[in-house]
């Protein structure tokens, strides 16, 4: 009986020690706040990285925030409301050109084409970019990647975005669809799933893919402040690993 009790006690101690060691071995995840320019199926790998545990495998816990526009994402990044911003690479260039010491630095890329679609008010099965001459087009924020890419596409088709058409840049990114359905503009450039939603509701019709027309470009990137990258190089590397492992 004494031997039995001794063995039972020993087994209990081994089990407790095992649980304790396992608990000690679990590292707390590093929390990272990420602000995205918009929520779109275009950024599917990012959502898969969160939902399927690719960030967790790297020891990161990512909190995703919809910034609704590159300007708002950059503001959140520079004011330390988030650690990482996800937007067009041009935003970091603008901040750098302002001479800011602790500027934003692009460190990874997710998309390499424009994800927007040109939406018309009526079905246009034989659409040509010539149909845009003399029209009002809601194109997005001036100097933003979507708007600049769209202007590039227009020029590739021989259309001057100022002289031959009116590309409007006075409507904020987050309300472009609402402005269009409210009667503003003849055409609008929209991301998915908004473009398809308008078509399903009979309020707009996709006539062209801006990405197919523009070709390969560094379209949407991850950015962090220079100081954050210098202090947390392992976090930046882990974040990048998770994104590319997902893809």
PDB file of C-alpha atoms in Angstrom:
ATOM      1  CA  UNK A   1       0.000   0.000   0.000  1.00  0.00           C
ATOM      2  CA  UNK A   2       2.855   2.353   0.874  1.00  0.00           C
ATOM      3  CA  UNK A   3       4.487   1.686  -2.518  1.00  0.00           C
ATOM      4  CA  UNK A   4       1.177   2.339  -4.277  1.00  0.00           C
ATOM      5  CA  UNK A   5       0.752   5.684  -2.514  1.00  0.00           C
ATOM      6  CA  UNK A   6       4.337   6.642  -3.294  1.00  0.00           C
ATOM      7  CA  UNK A   7       3.877   5.833  -6.988  1.00  0.00           C
ATOM      8  CA  UNK A   8       0.565   7.738  -7.107  1.00  0.00           C
ATOM      9  CA  UNK A   9       2.188  10.754  -5.450  1.00  0.00           C
ATOM     10  CA  UNK A  10       5.099  10.613  -7.856  1.00  0.00           C
ATOM     11  CA  UNK A  11       2.758  10.449 -10.884  1.00  0.00           C
ATOM     12  CA  UNK A  12       0.775  13.389  -9.546  1.00  0.00           C
ATOM     13  CA  UNK A  13       3.932  15.445  -9.107  1.00  0.00           C
ATOM     14  CA  UNK A  14       5.074  14.574 -12.641  1.00  0.00           C
ATOM     15  CA  UNK A  15       1.699  15.666 -14.074  1.00  0.00           C
ATOM     16  CA  UNK A  16       1.719  18.932 -12.147  1.00  0.00           C
ATOM     17  CA  UNK A  17       5.290  19.634 -13.224  1.00  0.00           C
ATOM     18  CA  UNK A  18       4.359  18.912 -16.842  1.00  0.00           C
ATOM     19  CA  UNK A  19       1.418  21.325 -16.724  1.00  0.00           C
ATOM     20  CA  UNK A  20       3.575  23.990 -15.106  1.00  0.00           C
ATOM     21  CA  UNK A  21       6.319  23.648 -17.684  1.00  0.00           C
ATOM     22  CA  UNK A  22       3.803  23.759 -20.537  1.00  0.00           C
ATOM     23  CA  UNK A  23       2.273  26.912 -19.126  1.00  0.00           C
ATOM     24  CA  UNK A  24       5.671  28.524 -18.777  1.00  0.00           C
ATOM     25  CA  UNK A  25       6.518  27.618 -22.355  1.00  0.00           C
ATOM     26  CA  UNK A  26       3.533  29.476 -23.798  1.00  0.00           C
ATOM     27  CA  UNK A  27       4.605  32.925 -24.913  1.00  0.00           C
ATOM     28  CA  UNK A  28       2.146  35.799 -24.804  1.00  0.00           C
ATOM     29  CA  UNK A  29       1.262  37.041 -28.285  1.00  0.00           C
ATOM     30  CA  UNK A  30       2.570  40.460 -29.279  1.00  0.00           C
ATOM     31  CA  UNK A  31      -0.369  42.740 -30.016  1.00  0.00           C
ATOM     32  CA  UNK A  32      -0.230  44.758 -33.244  1.00  0.00           C
ATOM     33  CA  UNK A  33      -2.855  47.269 -34.326  1.00  0.00           C
ATOM     34  CA  UNK A  34      -3.310  47.326 -38.103  1.00  0.00           C
ATOM     35  CA  UNK A  35      -5.322  49.981 -39.952  1.00  0.00           C
ATOM     36  CA  UNK A  36      -6.405  49.093 -43.510  1.00  0.00           C
ATOM     37  CA  UNK A  37      -7.353  51.585 -46.202  1.00  0.00           C
ATOM     38  CA  UNK A  38     -10.664  49.794 -46.851  1.00  0.00           C
ATOM     39  CA  UNK A  39     -12.269  46.413 -46.247  1.00  0.00           C
ATOM     40  CA  UNK A  40     -12.310  44.475 -49.528  1.00  0.00           C
ATOM     41  CA  UNK A  41     -12.092  40.926 -50.890  1.00  0.00           C
ATOM     42  CA  UNK A  42      -9.103  42.358 -52.786  1.00  0.00           C
ATOM     43  CA  UNK A  43      -7.142  41.922 -49.555  1.00  0.00           C
ATOM     44  CA  UNK A  44      -8.206  38.309 -48.922  1.00  0.00           C
ATOM     45  CA  UNK A  45      -4.714  37.019 -47.923  1.00  0.00           C
ATOM     46  CA  UNK A  46      -4.647  39.483 -45.032  1.00  0.00           C
ATOM     47  CA  UNK A  47      -7.929  38.185 -43.627  1.00  0.00           C
ATOM     48  CA  UNK A  48      -6.843  34.575 -44.100  1.00  0.00           C
ATOM     49  CA  UNK A  49      -3.639  35.346 -42.183  1.00  0.00           C
ATOM     50  CA  UNK A  50      -5.778  36.511 -39.263  1.00  0.00           C
ATOM     51  CA  UNK A  51      -8.533  33.863 -39.348  1.00  0.00           C
ATOM     52  CA  UNK A  52      -6.318  30.853 -40.083  1.00  0.00           C
ATOM     53  CA  UNK A  53      -3.657  31.614 -37.501  1.00  0.00           C
ATOM     54  CA  UNK A  54      -0.695  32.639 -39.685  1.00  0.00           C
ATOM     55  CA  UNK A  55      -0.071  35.707 -37.515  1.00  0.00           C
ATOM     56  CA  UNK A  56      -0.498  33.640 -34.360  1.00  0.00           C
ATOM     57  CA  UNK A  57       2.109  31.168 -35.636  1.00  0.00           C
ATOM     58  CA  UNK A  58       4.540  34.081 -35.740  1.00  0.00           C
ATOM     59  CA  UNK A  59       3.593  35.118 -32.212  1.00  0.00           C
ATOM     60  CA  UNK A  60       1.405  38.072 -33.199  1.00  0.00           C
ATOM     61  CA  UNK A  61      -2.137  39.072 -32.319  1.00  0.00           C
ATOM     62  CA  UNK A  62      -3.427  41.491 -34.957  1.00  0.00           C
ATOM     63  CA  UNK A  63      -6.275  43.911 -34.311  1.00  0.00           C
ATOM     64  CA  UNK A  64      -7.697  45.020 -37.672  1.00  0.00           C
ATOM     65  CA  UNK A  65      -9.221  48.500 -38.043  1.00  0.00           C
ATOM     66  CA  UNK A  66     -10.931  49.886 -41.159  1.00  0.00           C
ATOM     67  CA  UNK A  67      -9.352  53.301 -41.705  1.00  0.00           C
ATOM     68  CA  UNK A  68     -11.600  54.204 -44.675  1.00  0.00           C
ATOM     69  CA  UNK A  69      -8.999  56.057 -46.714  1.00  0.00           C
ATOM     70  CA  UNK A  70      -5.206  56.302 -46.970  1.00  0.00           C
ATOM     71  CA  UNK A  71      -5.139  59.783 -45.434  1.00  0.00           C
ATOM     72  CA  UNK A  72      -6.927  58.539 -42.324  1.00  0.00           C
ATOM     73  CA  UNK A  73      -4.712  55.439 -42.105  1.00  0.00           C
ATOM     74  CA  UNK A  74      -1.579  57.575 -42.288  1.00  0.00           C
ATOM     75  CA  UNK A  75      -2.910  59.951 -39.638  1.00  0.00           C
ATOM     76  CA  UNK A  76      -3.550  56.984 -37.326  1.00  0.00           C
ATOM     77  CA  UNK A  77      -0.054  55.634 -38.003  1.00  0.00           C
ATOM     78  CA  UNK A  78       1.797  58.895 -37.378  1.00  0.00           C
ATOM     79  CA  UNK A  79      -0.190  59.606 -34.200  1.00  0.00           C
ATOM     80  CA  UNK A  80       0.621  56.127 -32.789  1.00  0.00           C
ATOM     81  CA  UNK A  81      -3.003  54.990 -32.810  1.00  0.00           C
ATOM     82  CA  UNK A  82      -1.778  51.935 -34.760  1.00  0.00           C
ATOM     83  CA  UNK A  83       1.592  50.260 -35.284  1.00  0.00           C
ATOM     84  CA  UNK A  84       1.110  49.300 -38.945  1.00  0.00           C
ATOM     85  CA  UNK A  85      -0.797  50.954 -41.782  1.00  0.00           C
ATOM     86  CA  UNK A  86      -2.011  49.252 -44.959  1.00  0.00           C
ATOM     87  CA  UNK A  87      -2.477  51.627 -47.902  1.00  0.00           C
ATOM     88  CA  UNK A  88      -1.031  52.800 -51.181  1.00  0.00           C
ATOM     89  CA  UNK A  89       2.755  53.372 -51.107  1.00  0.00           C
ATOM     90  CA  UNK A  90       2.337  56.967 -52.249  1.00  0.00           C
ATOM     91  CA  UNK A  91       1.156  58.016 -48.772  1.00  0.00           C
ATOM     92  CA  UNK A  92       4.586  57.260 -47.302  1.00  0.00           C
ATOM     93  CA  UNK A  93       6.266  59.210 -50.092  1.00  0.00           C
ATOM     94  CA  UNK A  94       4.150  62.284 -49.344  1.00  0.00           C
ATOM     95  CA  UNK A  95       5.039  62.164 -45.643  1.00  0.00           C
ATOM     96  CA  UNK A  96       8.744  61.713 -46.436  1.00  0.00           C
ATOM     97  CA  UNK A  97       8.664  64.682 -48.822  1.00  0.00           C
ATOM     98  CA  UNK A  98       7.329  66.855 -46.007  1.00  0.00           C
ATOM     99  CA  UNK A  99      10.663  66.378 -44.256  1.00  0.00           C
ATOM    100  CA  UNK A 100       9.286  64.512 -41.248  1.00  0.00           C
ATOM    101  CA  UNK A 101      12.111  62.764 -39.365  1.00  0.00           C
ATOM    102  CA  UNK A 102      10.031  59.872 -38.067  1.00  0.00           C
ATOM    103  CA  UNK A 103       8.343  59.181 -41.395  1.00  0.00           C
ATOM    104  CA  UNK A 104       6.453  56.099 -42.551  1.00  0.00           C
ATOM    105  CA  UNK A 105       8.423  53.355 -44.317  1.00  0.00           C
ATOM    106  CA  UNK A 106       6.908  50.764 -46.673  1.00  0.00           C
ATOM    107  CA  UNK A 107       8.196  47.315 -45.684  1.00  0.00           C
ATOM    108  CA  UNK A 108       5.968  44.753 -47.445  1.00  0.00           C
ATOM    109  CA  UNK A 109       3.584  44.550 -50.394  1.00  0.00           C
ATOM    110  CA  UNK A 110       0.293  42.678 -50.698  1.00  0.00           C
ATOM    111  CA  UNK A 111      -1.256  43.672 -54.047  1.00  0.00           C
ATOM    112  CA  UNK A 112       0.373  44.374 -57.402  1.00  0.00           C
ATOM    113  CA  UNK A 113      -2.607  45.565 -59.448  1.00  0.00           C
ATOM    114  CA  UNK A 114      -5.321  48.163 -59.059  1.00  0.00           C
ATOM    115  CA  UNK A 115      -8.366  46.517 -57.484  1.00  0.00           C
ATOM    116  CA  UNK A 116     -10.993  48.987 -58.658  1.00  0.00           C
ATOM    117  CA  UNK A 117     -13.602  48.694 -61.386  1.00  0.00           C
ATOM    118  CA  UNK A 118     -15.209  51.351 -63.549  1.00  0.00           C
ATOM    119  CA  UNK A 119     -18.959  51.455 -62.937  1.00  0.00           C
ATOM    120  CA  UNK A 120     -21.515  53.070 -65.275  1.00  0.00           C
ATOM    121  CA  UNK A 121     -25.167  53.962 -64.732  1.00  0.00           C
ATOM    122  CA  UNK A 122     -26.417  51.729 -67.524  1.00  0.00           C
ATOM    123  CA  UNK A 123     -25.203  48.420 -69.000  1.00  0.00           C
ATOM    124  CA  UNK A 124     -22.557  49.070 -71.675  1.00  0.00           C
ATOM    125  CA  UNK A 125     -21.658  45.717 -73.303  1.00  0.00           C
ATOM    126  CA  UNK A 126     -19.622  47.486 -76.001  1.00  0.00           C
ATOM    127  CA  UNK A 127     -17.885  49.886 -73.639  1.00  0.00           C
ATOM    128  CA  UNK A 128     -14.865  51.797 -74.904  1.00  0.00           C
ATOM    129  CA  UNK A 129     -12.781  54.297 -72.978  1.00  0.00           C
ATOM    130  CA  UNK A 130     -13.748  56.762 -75.684  1.00  0.00           C
ATOM    131  CA  UNK A 131     -17.167  56.704 -74.030  1.00  0.00           C
ATOM    132  CA  UNK A 132     -15.635  58.677 -71.158  1.00  0.00           C
ATOM    133  CA  UNK A 133     -14.973  61.799 -73.220  1.00  0.00           C
ATOM    134  CA  UNK A 134     -16.906  64.731 -71.811  1.00  0.00           C
ATOM    135  CA  UNK A 135     -18.156  62.697 -68.843  1.00  0.00           C
ATOM    136  CA  UNK A 136     -18.011  63.307 -65.102  1.00  0.00           C
ATOM    137  CA  UNK A 137     -16.178  60.490 -63.306  1.00  0.00           C
ATOM    138  CA  UNK A 138     -15.811  60.079 -59.537  1.00  0.00           C
ATOM    139  CA  UNK A 139     -12.182  59.009 -59.312  1.00  0.00           C
ATOM    140  CA  UNK A 140     -11.191  59.176 -55.648  1.00  0.00           C
ATOM    141  CA  UNK A 141      -8.869  61.287 -53.520  1.00  0.00           C
ATOM    142  CA  UNK A 142      -6.460  63.488 -55.468  1.00  0.00           C
ATOM    143  CA  UNK A 143      -2.972  61.997 -55.379  1.00  0.00           C
ATOM    144  CA  UNK A 144      -4.263  58.647 -54.109  1.00  0.00           C
ATOM    145  CA  UNK A 145      -3.182  55.426 -55.787  1.00  0.00           C
ATOM    146  CA  UNK A 146      -6.628  54.587 -57.251  1.00  0.00           C
ATOM    147  CA  UNK A 147      -7.058  58.059 -58.727  1.00  0.00           C
ATOM    148  CA  UNK A 148      -3.520  58.235 -60.123  1.00  0.00           C
ATOM    149  CA  UNK A 149      -3.804  54.769 -61.659  1.00  0.00           C
ATOM    150  CA  UNK A 150      -7.134  55.679 -63.251  1.00  0.00           C
ATOM    151  CA  UNK A 151      -5.637  58.842 -64.756  1.00  0.00           C
ATOM    152  CA  UNK A 152      -2.753  56.743 -66.095  1.00  0.00           C
ATOM    153  CA  UNK A 153      -5.227  54.374 -67.768  1.00  0.00           C
ATOM    154  CA  UNK A 154      -7.090  57.287 -69.318  1.00  0.00           C
ATOM    155  CA  UNK A 155      -3.873  58.688 -70.775  1.00  0.00           C
ATOM    156  CA  UNK A 156      -2.968  55.254 -72.127  1.00  0.00           C
ATOM    157  CA  UNK A 157      -6.226  55.433 -74.074  1.00  0.00           C
ATOM    158  CA  UNK A 158      -5.490  58.935 -75.354  1.00  0.00           C
ATOM    159  CA  UNK A 159      -7.818  60.740 -72.963  1.00  0.00           C
ATOM    160  CA  UNK A 160      -6.614  63.737 -70.976  1.00  0.00           C
ATOM    161  CA  UNK A 161      -8.250  63.471 -67.509  1.00  0.00           C
ATOM    162  CA  UNK A 162      -8.569  67.263 -67.335  1.00  0.00           C
ATOM    163  CA  UNK A 163      -9.273  68.408 -70.894  1.00  0.00           C
ATOM    164  CA  UNK A 164     -11.210  65.435 -72.270  1.00  0.00           C
ATOM    165  CA  UNK A 165     -13.111  64.374 -69.130  1.00  0.00           C
ATOM    166  CA  UNK A 166     -13.852  65.608 -65.622  1.00  0.00           C
ATOM    167  CA  UNK A 167     -12.261  63.274 -63.070  1.00  0.00           C
ATOM    168  CA  UNK A 168     -13.646  64.394 -59.745  1.00  0.00           C
ATOM    169  CA  UNK A 169     -11.385  64.181 -56.698  1.00  0.00           C
ATOM    170  CA  UNK A 170     -13.598  66.090 -54.260  1.00  0.00           C
ATOM    171  CA  UNK A 171     -15.502  63.092 -52.890  1.00  0.00           C
ATOM    172  CA  UNK A 172     -14.015  61.037 -50.047  1.00  0.00           C
ATOM    173  CA  UNK A 173     -13.156  57.415 -50.737  1.00  0.00           C
ATOM    174  CA  UNK A 174     -15.618  55.992 -48.205  1.00  0.00           C
ATOM    175  CA  UNK A 175     -18.646  57.779 -49.703  1.00  0.00           C
ATOM    176  CA  UNK A 176     -17.948  57.444 -53.436  1.00  0.00           C
ATOM    177  CA  UNK A 177     -20.572  54.725 -53.951  1.00  0.00           C
ATOM    178  CA  UNK A 178     -23.175  56.681 -52.007  1.00  0.00           C
ATOM    179  CA  UNK A 179     -22.466  59.833 -54.004  1.00  0.00           C
ATOM    180  CA  UNK A 180     -22.841  57.903 -57.262  1.00  0.00           C
ATOM    181  CA  UNK A 181     -26.149  56.276 -56.314  1.00  0.00           C
ATOM    182  CA  UNK A 182     -27.278  59.691 -55.107  1.00  0.00           C
ATOM    183  CA  UNK A 183     -26.867  61.097 -58.609  1.00  0.00           C
ATOM    184  CA  UNK A 184     -23.299  62.390 -58.662  1.00  0.00           C
ATOM    185  CA  UNK A 185     -21.173  61.625 -61.745  1.00  0.00           C
ATOM    186  CA  UNK A 186     -21.716  59.570 -64.890  1.00  0.00           C
ATOM    187  CA  UNK A 187     -19.159  56.929 -63.858  1.00  0.00           C
ATOM    188  CA  UNK A 188     -17.372  55.927 -60.644  1.00  0.00           C
ATOM    189  CA  UNK A 189     -14.385  53.722 -59.770  1.00  0.00           C
ATOM    190  CA  UNK A 190     -15.175  51.256 -56.968  1.00  0.00           C
ATOM    191  CA  UNK A 191     -13.613  48.296 -55.180  1.00  0.00           C
ATOM    192  CA  UNK A 192     -15.264  44.961 -54.562  1.00  0.00           C
ATOM    193  CA  UNK A 193     -17.618  44.003 -53.088  1.00  0.00           C
ATOM    194  CA  UNK A 194     -19.166  47.471 -53.485  1.00  0.00           C
ATOM    195  CA  UNK A 195     -19.058  47.454 -57.306  1.00  0.00           C
ATOM    196  CA  UNK A 196     -20.788  44.074 -57.572  1.00  0.00           C
ATOM    197  CA  UNK A 197     -23.317  45.095 -54.900  1.00  0.00           C
ATOM    198  CA  UNK A 198     -24.368  48.122 -56.953  1.00  0.00           C
ATOM    199  CA  UNK A 199     -24.750  45.929 -60.023  1.00  0.00           C
ATOM    200  CA  UNK A 200     -26.839  43.403 -58.075  1.00  0.00           C
ATOM    201  CA  UNK A 201     -29.108  46.223 -56.912  1.00  0.00           C
ATOM    202  CA  UNK A 202     -29.384  47.618 -60.455  1.00  0.00           C
ATOM    203  CA  UNK A 203     -27.782  50.903 -59.390  1.00  0.00           C
ATOM    204  CA  UNK A 204     -24.599  50.566 -61.447  1.00  0.00           C
ATOM    205  CA  UNK A 205     -22.873  48.316 -63.973  1.00  0.00           C
ATOM    206  CA  UNK A 206     -19.223  47.250 -64.147  1.00  0.00           C
ATOM    207  CA  UNK A 207     -17.804  48.109 -67.569  1.00  0.00           C
ATOM    208  CA  UNK A 208     -14.020  47.804 -67.103  1.00  0.00           C
ATOM    209  CA  UNK A 209     -11.279  46.585 -64.758  1.00  0.00           C
ATOM    210  CA  UNK A 210      -8.770  49.328 -63.970  1.00  0.00           C
ATOM    211  CA  UNK A 211      -6.260  46.711 -62.803  1.00  0.00           C
ATOM    212  CA  UNK A 212      -6.384  44.839 -66.110  1.00  0.00           C
ATOM    213  CA  UNK A 213      -5.752  48.089 -67.961  1.00  0.00           C
ATOM    214  CA  UNK A 214      -2.996  49.453 -65.712  1.00  0.00           C
ATOM    215  CA  UNK A 215      -0.816  46.331 -65.430  1.00  0.00           C
ATOM    216  CA  UNK A 216       1.574  45.481 -62.593  1.00  0.00           C
ATOM    217  CA  UNK A 217       2.293  48.198 -60.012  1.00  0.00           C
ATOM    218  CA  UNK A 218       3.135  48.266 -56.268  1.00  0.00           C
ATOM    219  CA  UNK A 219      -0.459  49.054 -55.343  1.00  0.00           C
ATOM    220  CA  UNK A 220      -1.053  48.372 -51.633  1.00  0.00           C
ATOM    221  CA  UNK A 221       1.719  48.112 -49.038  1.00  0.00           C
ATOM    222  CA  UNK A 222       2.313  47.808 -45.304  1.00  0.00           C
ATOM    223  CA  UNK A 223       3.951  50.746 -43.582  1.00  0.00           C
ATOM    224  CA  UNK A 224       5.296  51.517 -40.137  1.00  0.00           C
ATOM    225  CA  UNK A 225       7.026  54.499 -38.582  1.00  0.00           C
ATOM    226  CA  UNK A 226      10.798  54.522 -38.963  1.00  0.00           C
ATOM    227  CA  UNK A 227      11.232  54.538 -35.182  1.00  0.00           C
ATOM    228  CA  UNK A 228       8.921  51.537 -34.719  1.00  0.00           C
ATOM    229  CA  UNK A 229      10.802  49.490 -37.330  1.00  0.00           C
ATOM    230  CA  UNK A 230      14.136  50.322 -35.667  1.00  0.00           C
ATOM    231  CA  UNK A 231      12.845  49.341 -32.205  1.00  0.00           C
ATOM    232  CA  UNK A 232      10.840  46.293 -33.308  1.00  0.00           C
ATOM    233  CA  UNK A 233      12.600  44.650 -36.285  1.00  0.00           C
ATOM    234  CA  UNK A 234      11.494  41.185 -35.141  1.00  0.00           C
ATOM    235  CA  UNK A 235       7.815  42.233 -35.165  1.00  0.00           C
ATOM    236  CA  UNK A 236       8.130  43.643 -38.672  1.00  0.00           C
ATOM    237  CA  UNK A 237       9.814  40.434 -39.864  1.00  0.00           C
ATOM    238  CA  UNK A 238       7.196  38.224 -38.189  1.00  0.00           C
ATOM    239  CA  UNK A 239       4.372  40.278 -39.699  1.00  0.00           C
ATOM    240  CA  UNK A 240       5.945  40.017 -43.155  1.00  0.00           C
ATOM    241  CA  UNK A 241       6.500  36.275 -42.715  1.00  0.00           C
ATOM    242  CA  UNK A 242       2.813  35.760 -41.870  1.00  0.00           C
ATOM    243  CA  UNK A 243       1.598  37.679 -44.925  1.00  0.00           C
ATOM    244  CA  UNK A 244       3.877  35.899 -47.390  1.00  0.00           C
ATOM    245  CA  UNK A 245       3.332  32.473 -45.807  1.00  0.00           C
ATOM    246  CA  UNK A 246      -0.391  33.041 -46.277  1.00  0.00           C
ATOM    247  CA  UNK A 247       0.010  33.943 -49.941  1.00  0.00           C
TER     248      UNK A 247
END
